[in-house]
Amino acid sequence: MAAKCSSLGDTVKRFSADKGAATAIEYAMIAAGVGAAIAGTVYSLGSTIETTLYNKINSAIQ
């Protein structure tokens, strides 16, 4: 039992010392936030862009 606790302690120490994984997770969270912001902006402005831009282009073509 003591050997397992020691092994678990060593594993926890190695995991807490590994900063690369934490950095990767932080960058992934930032990328997800930026992606969500872009998706929200496109979703909210989609109909406005369609009515102003595409209708103007369509009327100019005809």
GROMACS .gro file of N, CA and C in nm:
model
  186
    1MET      N    1   0.082  -0.119   0.000
    1MET     CA    2   0.000   0.000   0.000
    1MET      C    3   0.087   0.126   0.000
    2ALA      N    4   0.194   0.122   0.076
    2ALA     CA    5   0.283   0.237   0.082
    2ALA      C    6   0.350   0.262  -0.053
    3ALA      N    7   0.378   0.154  -0.125
    3ALA     CA    8   0.441   0.169  -0.257
    3ALA      C    9   0.346   0.235  -0.354
    4LYS      N   10   0.216   0.202  -0.345
    4LYS     CA   11   0.117   0.264  -0.434
    4LYS      C   12   0.101   0.411  -0.402
    5CYS      N   13   0.101   0.446  -0.274
    5CYS     CA   14   0.091   0.587  -0.235
    5CYS      C   15   0.212   0.665  -0.283
    6SER      N   16   0.329   0.604  -0.273
    6SER     CA   17   0.451   0.669  -0.321
    6SER      C   18   0.445   0.687  -0.471
    7SER      N   19   0.397   0.585  -0.541
    7SER     CA   20   0.385   0.593  -0.686
    7SER      C   21   0.284   0.699  -0.725
    8LEU      N   22   0.173   0.706  -0.653
    8LEU     CA   23   0.072   0.808  -0.680
    8LEU      C   24   0.128   0.947  -0.653
    9GLY      N   25   0.204   0.960  -0.546
    9GLY     CA   26   0.266   1.089  -0.516
    9GLY      C   27   0.364   1.132  -0.624
   10ASP      N   28   0.442   1.037  -0.673
   10ASP     CA   29   0.536   1.068  -0.782
   10ASP      C   30   0.461   1.110  -0.908
   11THR      N   31   0.351   1.041  -0.936
   11THR     CA   32   0.271   1.075  -1.055
   11THR      C   33   0.213   1.215  -1.043
   12VAL      N   34   0.162   1.248  -0.926
   12VAL     CA   35   0.106   1.382  -0.904
   12VAL      C   36   0.214   1.488  -0.916
   13LYS      N   37   0.332   1.461  -0.865
   13LYS     CA   38   0.443   1.556  -0.876
   13LYS      C   39   0.483   1.578  -1.021
   14ARG      N   40   0.492   1.468  -1.098
   14ARG     CA   41   0.528   1.482  -1.240
   14ARG      C   42   0.420   1.557  -1.316
   15PHE      N   43   0.293   1.528  -1.286
   15PHE     CA   44   0.183   1.595  -1.355
   15PHE      C   45   0.181   1.744  -1.323
   16SER      N   46   0.204   1.780  -1.198
   16SER     CA   47   0.202   1.922  -1.161
   16SER      C   48   0.324   1.996  -1.215
   17ALA      N   49   0.434   1.925  -1.239
   17ALA     CA   50   0.555   1.988  -1.293
   17ALA      C   51   0.547   2.006  -1.444
   18ASP      N   52   0.456   1.935  -1.512
   18ASP     CA   53   0.444   1.943  -1.657
   18ASP      C   54   0.364   2.067  -1.694
   19LYS      N   55   0.432   2.170  -1.739
   19LYS     CA   56   0.365   2.296  -1.774
   19LYS      C   57   0.322   2.299  -1.920
   20GLY      N   58   0.374   2.209  -2.002
   20GLY     CA   59   0.339   2.207  -2.144
   20GLY      C   60   0.193   2.175  -2.168
   21ALA      N   61   0.140   2.080  -2.092
   21ALA     CA   62   0.000   2.043  -2.109
   21ALA      C   63  -0.091   2.157  -2.066
   22ALA      N   64  -0.056   2.225  -1.959
   22ALA     CA   65  -0.138   2.337  -1.913
   22ALA      C   66  -0.138   2.449  -2.016
   23THR      N   67  -0.024   2.474  -2.076
   23THR     CA   68  -0.015   2.578  -2.178
   23THR      C   69  -0.099   2.541  -2.300
   24ALA      N   70  -0.094   2.416  -2.340
   24ALA     CA   71  -0.173   2.371  -2.454
   24ALA      C   72  -0.322   2.385  -2.426
   25ILE      N   73  -0.364   2.352  -2.306
   25ILE     CA   74  -0.504   2.366  -2.269
   25ILE      C   75  -0.544   2.513  -2.268
   26GLU      N   76  -0.458   2.599  -2.218
   26GLU     CA   77  -0.489   2.742  -2.217
   26GLU      C   78  -0.504   2.797  -2.359
   27TYR      N   79  -0.415   2.758  -2.447
   27TYR     CA   80  -0.426   2.803  -2.586
   27TYR      C   81  -0.552   2.749  -2.653
   28ALA      N   82  -0.589   2.625  -2.622
   28ALA     CA   83  -0.711   2.568  -2.677
   28ALA      C   84  -0.834   2.643  -2.628
   29MET      N   85  -0.833   2.684  -2.502
   29MET     CA   86  -0.946   2.760  -2.448
   29MET      C   87  -0.954   2.898  -2.512
   30ILE      N   88  -0.841   2.961  -2.535
   30ILE     CA   89  -0.839   3.092  -2.601
   30ILE      C   90  -0.891   3.078  -2.744
   31ALA      N   91  -0.846   2.975  -2.815
   31ALA     CA   92  -0.892   2.953  -2.952
   31ALA      C   93  -1.042   2.926  -2.956
   32ALA      N   94  -1.093   2.850  -2.861
   32ALA     CA   95  -1.237   2.823  -2.855
   32ALA      C   96  -1.315   2.950  -2.827
   33GLY      N   97  -1.263   3.036  -2.740
   33GLY     CA   98  -1.330   3.163  -2.712
   33GLY      C   99  -1.333   3.255  -2.833
   34VAL      N  100  -1.222   3.262  -2.903
   34VAL     CA  101  -1.216   3.346  -3.024
   34VAL      C  102  -1.311   3.290  -3.130
   35GLY      N  103  -1.314   3.159  -3.146
   35GLY     CA  104  -1.404   3.097  -3.241
   35GLY      C  105  -1.550   3.122  -3.207
   36ALA      N  106  -1.584   3.114  -3.079
   36ALA     CA  107  -1.721   3.141  -3.037
   36ALA      C  108  -1.758   3.287  -3.061
   37ALA      N  109  -1.665   3.378  -3.037
   37ALA     CA  110  -1.693   3.520  -3.061
   37ALA      C  111  -1.715   3.547  -3.210
   38ILE      N  112  -1.634   3.485  -3.294
   38ILE     CA  113  -1.651   3.503  -3.439
   38ILE      C  114  -1.783   3.443  -3.484
   39ALA      N  115  -1.816   3.324  -3.435
   39ALA     CA  116  -1.942   3.259  -3.474
   39ALA      C  117  -2.061   3.342  -3.428
   40GLY      N  118  -2.056   3.397  -3.308
   40GLY     CA  119  -2.165   3.481  -3.259
   40GLY      C  120  -2.181   3.607  -3.340
   41THR      N  121  -2.071   3.667  -3.378
   41THR     CA  122  -2.077   3.789  -3.460
   41THR      C  123  -2.134   3.760  -3.598
   42VAL      N  124  -2.090   3.653  -3.659
   42VAL     CA  125  -2.141   3.617  -3.792
   42VAL      C  126  -2.289   3.583  -3.783
   43TYR      N  127  -2.329   3.513  -3.679
   43TYR     CA  128  -2.470   3.476  -3.662
   43TYR      C  129  -2.557   3.599  -3.644
   44SER      N  130  -2.512   3.695  -3.563
   44SER     CA  131  -2.594   3.813  -3.536
   44SER      C  132  -2.594   3.911  -3.653
   45LEU      N  133  -2.487   3.917  -3.730
   45LEU     CA  134  -2.481   4.010  -3.842
   45LEU      C  135  -2.519   3.947  -3.976
   46GLY      N  136  -2.548   3.818  -3.977
   46GLY     CA  137  -2.574   3.747  -4.102
   46GLY      C  138  -2.691   3.805  -4.180
   47SER      N  139  -2.803   3.828  -4.114
   47SER     CA  140  -2.920   3.879  -4.186
   47SER      C  141  -2.899   4.023  -4.230
   48THR      N  142  -2.829   4.101  -4.152
   48THR     CA  143  -2.801   4.240  -4.189
   48THR      C  144  -2.712   4.246  -4.312
   49ILE      N  145  -2.612   4.164  -4.315
   49ILE     CA  146  -2.521   4.161  -4.430
   49ILE      C  147  -2.597   4.114  -4.554
   50GLU      N  148  -2.685   4.016  -4.536
   50GLU     CA  149  -2.760   3.965  -4.651
   50GLU      C  150  -2.850   4.073  -4.709
   51THR      N  151  -2.922   4.145  -4.625
   51THR     CA  152  -3.016   4.244  -4.677
   51THR      C  153  -2.944   4.364  -4.737
   52THR      N  154  -2.834   4.405  -4.682
   52THR     CA  155  -2.767   4.524  -4.734
   52THR      C  156  -2.672   4.492  -4.849
   53LEU      N  157  -2.585   4.399  -4.830
   53LEU     CA  158  -2.480   4.372  -4.928
   53LEU      C  159  -2.532   4.292  -5.047
   54TYR      N  160  -2.590   4.178  -5.020
   54TYR     CA  161  -2.631   4.091  -5.130
   54TYR      C  162  -2.745   4.150  -5.212
   55ASN      N  163  -2.838   4.218  -5.148
   55ASN     CA  164  -2.947   4.280  -5.224
   55ASN      C  165  -2.896   4.394  -5.311
   56LYS      N  166  -2.798   4.469  -5.262
   56LYS     CA  167  -2.739   4.575  -5.345
   56LYS      C  168  -2.666   4.515  -5.465
   57ILE      N  169  -2.595   4.408  -5.442
   57ILE     CA  170  -2.524   4.343  -5.553
   57ILE      C  171  -2.625   4.287  -5.652
   58ASN      N  172  -2.732   4.226  -5.603
   58ASN     CA  173  -2.834   4.169  -5.689
   58ASN      C  174  -2.903   4.276  -5.773
   59SER      N  175  -2.935   4.389  -5.712
   59SER     CA  176  -3.000   4.496  -5.788
   59SER      C  177  -2.904   4.561  -5.887
   60ALA      N  178  -2.776   4.564  -5.856
   60ALA     CA  179  -2.678   4.621  -5.948
   60ALA      C  180  -2.658   4.531  -6.068
   61ILE      N  181  -2.669   4.402  -6.048
   61ILE     CA  182  -2.651   4.308  -6.159
   61ILE      C  183  -2.771   4.313  -6.254
   62GLN      N  184  -2.889   4.332  -6.201
   62GLN     CA  185  -3.010   4.330  -6.286
   62GLN      C  186  -3.028   4.457  -6.357
   0.00000   0.00000   0.00000
